[in-house]
XYZ file of C-alpha atoms in Angstrom:
448
model
C 14.729 3.951 23.676
C 13.436 4.744 20.179
C 11.813 8.145 19.718
C 9.562 7.060 16.843
C 6.240 5.748 18.266
C 6.167 3.004 15.643
C 9.338 1.544 17.138
C 8.282 1.613 20.795
C 6.881 -1.378 22.691
C 3.555 0.277 23.616
C 2.714 2.694 20.797
C 4.282 0.278 18.329
C 1.209 -1.912 18.808
C -0.748 0.753 16.920
C 1.687 1.301 14.068
C 3.148 -1.231 11.676
C 3.436 -4.967 12.306
C 5.911 -7.147 14.128
C 6.652 -9.071 10.929
C 7.680 -5.920 9.064
C 9.466 -4.515 12.098
C 11.641 -7.597 12.180
C 12.095 -7.543 8.405
C 13.171 -3.911 8.227
C 15.061 -3.779 11.514
C 18.770 -3.096 11.941
C 19.724 -6.699 12.701
C 18.029 -7.842 9.495
C 19.956 -5.248 7.478
C 23.252 -6.247 9.082
C 22.559 -9.867 8.232
C 21.725 -8.956 4.630
C 25.015 -7.064 4.338
C 26.868 -10.067 5.716
C 24.986 -12.242 3.209
C 26.320 -10.032 0.421
C 29.881 -10.343 1.729
C 29.528 -14.136 1.954
C 27.981 -14.382 -1.518
C 30.810 -12.256 -2.937
C 33.366 -14.637 -1.429
C 31.605 -17.694 -2.871
C 31.302 -16.060 -6.307
C 34.986 -15.162 -6.336
C 35.996 -18.638 -5.146
C 34.134 -20.181 -8.088
C 36.063 -17.882 -10.398
C 39.390 -18.841 -8.802
C 40.011 -15.389 -7.355
C 40.203 -16.632 -3.777
C 40.651 -20.071 -2.190
C 37.467 -22.089 -1.700
C 38.424 -22.586 1.945
C 38.407 -18.831 2.468
C 34.906 -18.501 1.019
C 33.686 -21.328 3.258
C 35.156 -19.686 6.350
C 33.744 -16.256 5.448
C 30.287 -17.738 4.863
C 30.369 -19.559 8.205
C 31.403 -16.384 10.014
C 28.786 -14.153 8.386
C 26.193 -14.302 11.191
C 24.824 -11.062 12.612
C 24.384 -12.533 16.090
C 28.175 -12.940 16.306
C 28.811 -9.219 15.844
C 29.987 -6.985 18.663
C 27.319 -4.310 18.233
C 28.927 -1.832 20.630
C 32.219 -1.997 18.734
C 30.357 -1.755 15.422
C 28.495 1.322 16.628
C 31.766 2.967 17.663
C 33.333 2.205 14.280
C 30.244 3.489 12.475
C 30.297 6.719 14.442
C 33.930 7.177 13.507
C 33.773 6.385 9.761
C 30.187 7.410 8.998
C 29.252 3.962 7.659
C 28.862 0.526 9.259
C 30.631 -1.447 6.528
C 34.222 -0.732 7.575
C 33.596 -2.023 11.089
C 31.469 -4.863 9.744
C 34.220 -6.073 7.413
C 36.793 -5.786 10.170
C 34.733 -7.996 12.478
C 33.880 -10.449 9.688
C 37.556 -10.778 8.804
C 38.450 -11.486 12.420
C 35.646 -14.053 12.795
C 36.655 -15.800 9.564
C 40.254 -16.211 10.768
C 43.519 -14.703 9.535
C 43.864 -16.764 6.362
C 40.298 -16.297 5.129
C 39.893 -12.843 6.631
C 42.331 -11.221 4.240
C 39.980 -12.060 1.343
C 36.838 -10.397 2.678
C 35.256 -7.497 0.787
C 37.534 -8.193 -2.205
C 36.998 -5.580 -4.935
C 33.849 -4.136 -3.295
C 33.088 -0.708 -1.927
C 30.983 0.311 1.068
C 27.992 1.329 -0.997
C 27.975 -1.976 -2.897
C 27.415 -3.834 0.343
C 24.934 -1.387 1.828
C 22.841 -0.901 -1.303
C 22.634 -4.593 -2.102
C 21.823 -5.315 1.542
C 18.994 -2.774 1.393
C 17.704 -4.332 -1.828
C 17.610 -7.762 -0.178
C 15.796 -6.221 2.784
C 13.271 -4.464 0.548
C 12.735 -7.686 -1.409
C 11.711 -9.419 1.824
C 9.558 -6.417 2.761
C 7.753 -6.480 -0.572
C 7.023 -10.167 -0.066
C 5.179 -9.220 3.129
C 3.401 -6.326 1.406
C 2.263 -8.541 -1.468
C 0.966 -11.282 0.806
C -1.080 -8.869 2.921
C -2.336 -7.045 -0.170
C -3.610 -10.305 -1.677
C -5.444 -11.067 1.571
C -7.086 -7.630 1.562
C -8.130 -8.114 -2.060
C -9.628 -11.532 -1.330
C -11.641 -10.089 1.555
C -12.937 -7.184 -0.519
C -13.825 -9.532 -3.377
C -15.971 -11.542 -0.981
C -17.733 -8.375 0.201
C -18.344 -7.198 -3.359
C -19.835 -10.532 -4.382
C -21.986 -10.853 -1.261
C -23.422 -7.350 -1.573
C -23.676 -7.051 -5.336
C -27.428 -6.483 -4.953
C -27.476 -4.547 -1.665
C -28.923 -1.222 -2.797
C -27.745 1.951 -1.088
C -27.500 5.654 -1.733
C -24.626 6.723 -3.915
C -23.280 10.038 -2.703
C -21.539 12.877 -4.498
C -20.381 15.952 -2.545
C -21.637 13.960 0.499
C -25.228 14.288 -0.787
C -27.549 11.606 -2.151
C -26.905 11.298 -5.885
C -28.151 8.054 -7.477
C -28.666 4.528 -6.185
C -25.684 2.163 -6.247
C -25.050 -1.150 -4.529
C -22.654 -1.716 -1.684
C -21.024 -4.372 -3.838
C -20.359 -1.718 -6.462
C -18.793 0.589 -3.858
C -16.512 -2.216 -2.670
C -15.565 -3.023 -6.272
C -14.492 0.611 -6.681
C -12.233 0.113 -3.645
C -10.932 -3.201 -4.957
C -10.071 -2.297 -8.543
C -7.066 -0.041 -7.783
C -5.786 -2.589 -5.253
C -5.736 -5.214 -7.990
C -3.759 -2.705 -10.032
C -1.414 -2.314 -7.058
C -0.506 -6.001 -7.305
C 0.264 -5.474 -10.986
C 2.352 -2.378 -10.214
C 4.236 -4.222 -7.512
C 5.093 -7.113 -9.804
C 6.186 -4.711 -12.520
C 8.463 -2.609 -10.302
C 10.270 -5.465 -8.580
C 12.671 -6.209 -11.465
C 13.638 -2.526 -11.464
C 14.338 -2.592 -7.719
C 15.742 -6.069 -7.125
C 19.061 -5.485 -8.890
C 22.584 -6.099 -7.745
C 24.749 -3.149 -6.753
C 28.401 -3.961 -7.410
C 30.695 -1.414 -8.998
C 33.663 -0.830 -6.738
C 34.981 2.542 -5.683
C 33.700 4.641 -8.596
C 31.445 2.148 -10.337
C 33.947 0.819 -12.894
C 35.102 -2.346 -11.064
C 38.671 -1.269 -11.793
C 40.105 -3.148 -8.810
C 39.049 -6.484 -10.338
C 40.555 -5.777 -13.742
C 39.325 -8.096 -16.487
C 37.382 -10.218 -13.989
C 35.026 -7.453 -12.860
C 32.057 -8.365 -15.035
C 32.425 -12.074 -14.306
C 32.369 -11.415 -10.566
C 29.334 -9.175 -10.981
C 27.465 -11.875 -12.893
C 28.338 -14.601 -10.388
C 27.362 -12.408 -7.444
C 23.996 -11.546 -9.013
C 23.354 -15.242 -9.598
C 24.359 -16.093 -6.037
C 21.926 -13.563 -4.554
C 19.089 -14.129 -7.007
C 19.167 -10.509 -8.137
C 18.959 -9.003 -11.607
C 22.169 -7.821 -13.250
C 21.978 -4.072 -13.974
C 23.345 -2.619 -17.175
C 25.569 -0.321 -15.093
C 26.155 0.242 -11.354
C 23.508 2.527 -9.911
C 25.383 4.167 -7.022
C 23.940 7.547 -7.957
C 20.896 6.421 -9.989
C 18.289 5.876 -7.284
C 15.088 5.488 -9.285
C 14.495 1.849 -8.330
C 14.551 2.464 -4.581
C 12.597 5.704 -4.934
C 9.989 3.938 -7.081
C 9.440 1.265 -4.439
C 8.709 3.843 -1.723
C 6.588 5.862 -4.165
C 4.589 2.687 -4.804
C 3.951 2.427 -1.064
C 2.636 5.977 -1.199
C 0.200 5.068 -3.985
C -0.907 1.972 -2.113
C -1.557 3.984 1.028
C -3.517 6.530 -0.991
C -5.898 3.784 -2.124
C -6.225 2.441 1.428
C -6.933 5.964 2.704
C -9.890 6.298 0.338
C -11.381 3.067 1.720
C -10.846 4.207 5.302
C -12.383 7.599 4.592
C -15.514 6.003 3.097
C -15.913 3.614 6.015
C -15.503 6.438 8.553
C -18.270 8.398 6.824
C -20.543 5.362 6.600
C -19.975 4.657 10.318
C -21.257 8.050 11.450
C -24.146 7.658 13.885
C -26.527 9.476 11.552
C -25.588 7.154 8.652
C -24.656 3.875 10.416
C -24.587 1.736 7.285
C -21.408 -0.181 8.120
C -19.289 -0.811 11.209
C -15.816 -2.091 11.902
C -15.770 -5.604 13.369
C -16.480 -5.374 17.073
C -14.742 -6.933 20.022
C -14.945 -6.114 23.706
C -13.487 -2.669 24.363
C -12.436 -1.991 20.769
C -12.838 1.634 19.768
C -14.131 2.509 23.206
C -13.913 5.743 25.147
C -12.613 6.337 28.661
C -15.761 8.356 29.456
C -18.474 7.426 26.918
C -19.491 3.754 27.183
C -21.531 3.831 23.974
C -18.620 4.684 21.686
C -17.417 2.365 18.906
C -14.848 4.469 17.106
C -13.431 3.612 13.652
C -10.027 2.601 15.022
C -8.759 0.633 12.028
C -9.749 3.440 9.669
C -8.045 6.035 11.832
C -4.772 4.123 11.805
C -4.974 3.435 8.089
C -5.174 7.175 7.518
C -2.521 8.058 10.121
C 0.007 5.540 8.820
C -0.729 6.483 5.217
C 0.005 10.114 5.968
C 3.282 9.003 7.487
C 4.194 7.196 4.274
C 3.107 10.144 2.143
C 5.451 12.401 4.119
C 8.359 10.059 3.342
C 7.819 9.775 -0.427
C 9.157 13.308 -1.176
C 12.207 12.547 0.969
C 13.047 9.551 -1.212
C 12.412 11.408 -4.446
C 14.512 14.370 -3.298
C 17.346 11.942 -2.490
C 17.600 11.101 -6.190
C 19.634 14.298 -6.721
C 22.970 12.620 -5.980
C 26.194 14.351 -6.877
C 28.800 12.989 -9.267
C 29.802 9.336 -8.661
C 28.888 9.176 -4.948
C 26.270 11.148 -3.090
C 27.196 13.432 -0.219
C 24.054 13.564 1.867
C 21.121 12.376 -0.277
C 22.156 8.721 -0.018
C 22.420 9.041 3.751
C 18.857 10.403 3.898
C 17.337 7.240 2.399
C 17.619 5.003 5.502
C 15.555 7.536 7.432
C 12.634 6.854 5.086
C 12.800 3.317 3.716
C 12.231 1.252 6.838
C 9.521 3.525 8.230
C 7.684 3.630 4.889
C 7.605 -0.154 4.703
C 6.573 -0.498 8.338
C 3.723 2.020 8.161
C 2.457 0.750 4.796
C 2.302 -2.804 6.104
C 0.530 -1.540 9.203
C -2.055 0.238 7.041
C -2.558 -2.955 5.034
C -3.015 -4.991 8.204
C -5.729 -2.601 9.379
C -7.351 -2.691 5.934
C -7.438 -6.472 6.189
C -9.441 -6.130 9.415
C -12.033 -4.180 7.426
C -11.981 -6.426 4.367
C -12.471 -9.594 6.375
C -14.824 -8.374 9.081
C -16.792 -5.282 8.054
C -20.368 -5.347 9.347
C -22.899 -4.221 6.732
C -26.393 -3.044 7.720
C -28.428 -3.526 4.556
C -31.675 -2.521 6.268
C -30.172 0.792 7.385
C -28.884 1.356 3.859
C -32.432 0.878 2.569
C -33.916 3.279 5.134
C -31.360 5.935 4.292
C -31.985 5.384 0.602
C -35.727 5.925 1.091
C -35.318 8.865 3.464
C -35.789 11.408 0.664
C -39.043 9.875 -0.524
C -37.695 8.876 -3.946
C -35.815 12.074 -4.766
C -32.686 10.010 -5.360
C -34.228 8.618 -8.552
C -35.351 11.959 -9.969
C -32.974 11.406 -12.884
C -34.691 8.099 -13.682
C -38.057 9.830 -13.901
C -36.598 12.598 -16.052
C -35.109 10.048 -18.455
C -38.438 8.218 -18.545
C -40.281 11.412 -19.452
C -37.696 12.756 -21.887
C -38.819 10.649 -24.898
C -42.338 12.036 -24.421
C -41.752 15.652 -23.370
C -38.222 16.257 -24.575
C -35.275 16.407 -22.221
C -35.513 20.072 -21.212
C -39.249 19.976 -20.519
C -38.875 16.704 -18.637
C -36.095 18.189 -16.506
C -38.266 21.221 -15.721
C -41.277 19.123 -14.757
C -39.349 16.754 -12.507
C -37.405 19.620 -10.938
C -40.671 21.307 -10.028
C -42.033 18.062 -8.598
C -38.862 17.711 -6.469
C -39.359 21.231 -5.108
C -42.959 20.389 -4.189
C -41.945 17.111 -2.553
C -39.347 18.874 -0.431
C -41.642 21.755 0.497
C -44.614 19.574 1.426
C -42.701 16.581 2.792
C -44.376 14.126 0.430
C -42.888 11.319 -1.706
C -41.669 12.207 -5.169
C -44.185 9.824 -6.746
C -47.059 11.742 -5.118
C -45.665 15.085 -6.246
C -45.258 13.764 -9.785
C -48.892 12.664 -9.926
C -49.845 16.232 -9.126
C -47.886 17.561 -12.112
C -50.272 18.022 -15.007
C -47.624 17.338 -17.666
C -46.597 14.132 -15.939
C -49.970 12.779 -14.842
C -51.310 12.720 -18.350
C -48.198 11.099 -19.840
C -47.167 8.443 -17.325
C -49.550 6.044 -15.559
C -49.192 5.513 -11.805
C -47.608 2.090 -12.192
C -44.942 3.527 -14.498
C -44.174 6.300 -12.002
C -43.892 3.651 -9.273
C -41.471 1.690 -11.429
C -39.354 4.726 -12.217
C -39.168 5.761 -8.554
C -37.950 2.344 -7.362
C -34.213 2.771 -6.634
C -33.443 -0.892 -7.314
C -34.582 -0.397 -10.889
C -32.030 2.333 -11.622
C -28.671 0.690 -11.069
C -27.415 0.825 -14.625
C -24.400 -1.419 -15.211
C -23.420 -1.707 -11.557
C -23.467 -5.516 -11.526
C -21.563 -5.720 -14.801
C -18.851 -3.476 -13.380
C -18.608 -5.682 -10.290
C -18.196 -8.723 -12.527
C -15.421 -7.000 -14.476
C -13.485 -6.228 -11.303
C -13.940 -9.703 -9.839
C -12.947 -11.153 -13.201
C -9.541 -9.451 -12.897
C -8.866 -11.451 -9.739
C -9.662 -14.689 -11.520
């Protein structure tokens, strides 16, 4: 049985997704490696290096379900890599005539690296699809609540009024950027690896570059300027991107957890019978999605340094760093997709309590708009005097438990300069939102 909870039948329900588990699983990787072997045979047949019949037989035999996994495991344990055993079985399945042409001019790392790239390409397709769904859900929330006024908080204290739509737009903007980053990095990742034993394609002589070009075309991968056996930036960048993505998701989850606290209670995760419950406290509705966004994100963040450290590969073939990559890649993809799936639950089903937001906003009796009053007085009294007067009024309001507007009317400097209706206007939180709606429109405009 697997020892990683994300790979177990029970705990795996909490981590990752079945779609990504299948995509990044061992059988998928074996099939991708067989796909590379078959594509190599077809490319070389087109160039007249091997008989067309051999390429056809190799392609027909290249099915992972036909492999003897026990024998492959034994061969892998013996050689340290699965490719030797894989090629041996593929050759046998293709038949004696075709089998002698398998793996022609390639090296183990060519097959494994290109197989991993194909696997990561499929994984990034899943990541992108889920990310777009999260963004669409958040865009709907931002638009719906563009005018839902709430307390903006800095250092976990009331600061100035914002709208919930503005808060969601702050969540959404970096996720839109994540789509851009993903699209930009893919050409740097989705490149063919084919260089032969030391990266020079010496075994193919003058036909090396032609085979490389045909193989890249066959697999739909970019042609690199040089084999990247020991230049791992593309793979490391992809996992680093997952770390950035999870960082953004963690911020959203952290905000929602804080807003779900009983004393705040401004939002709630979508509810269903038993979700987020306690074995002893029937009233509990815990922020389950948020908790697993944060947990899975921390898992990804622990794997990013492992991938970046693996970039220090020695000479023309790494002795250890390359072997460390498989321990990180699949888990990073699985956990990141799991975090996205939980974020989608929030984006598409978050419950927003606008009335509670308003009550919390008004709980300080207008103190949250003290800056608005100061700015209203500044043209008359000067900024420093206005700050002093409003600060004193805030102290009085807090000490006596009265609204800020009432305390302001008791300030001699204020009472004679601002009429009551102007003080009422300045102490209305909905009148001090600045460019919040314009910022929301800018963010939503990026999606369109």
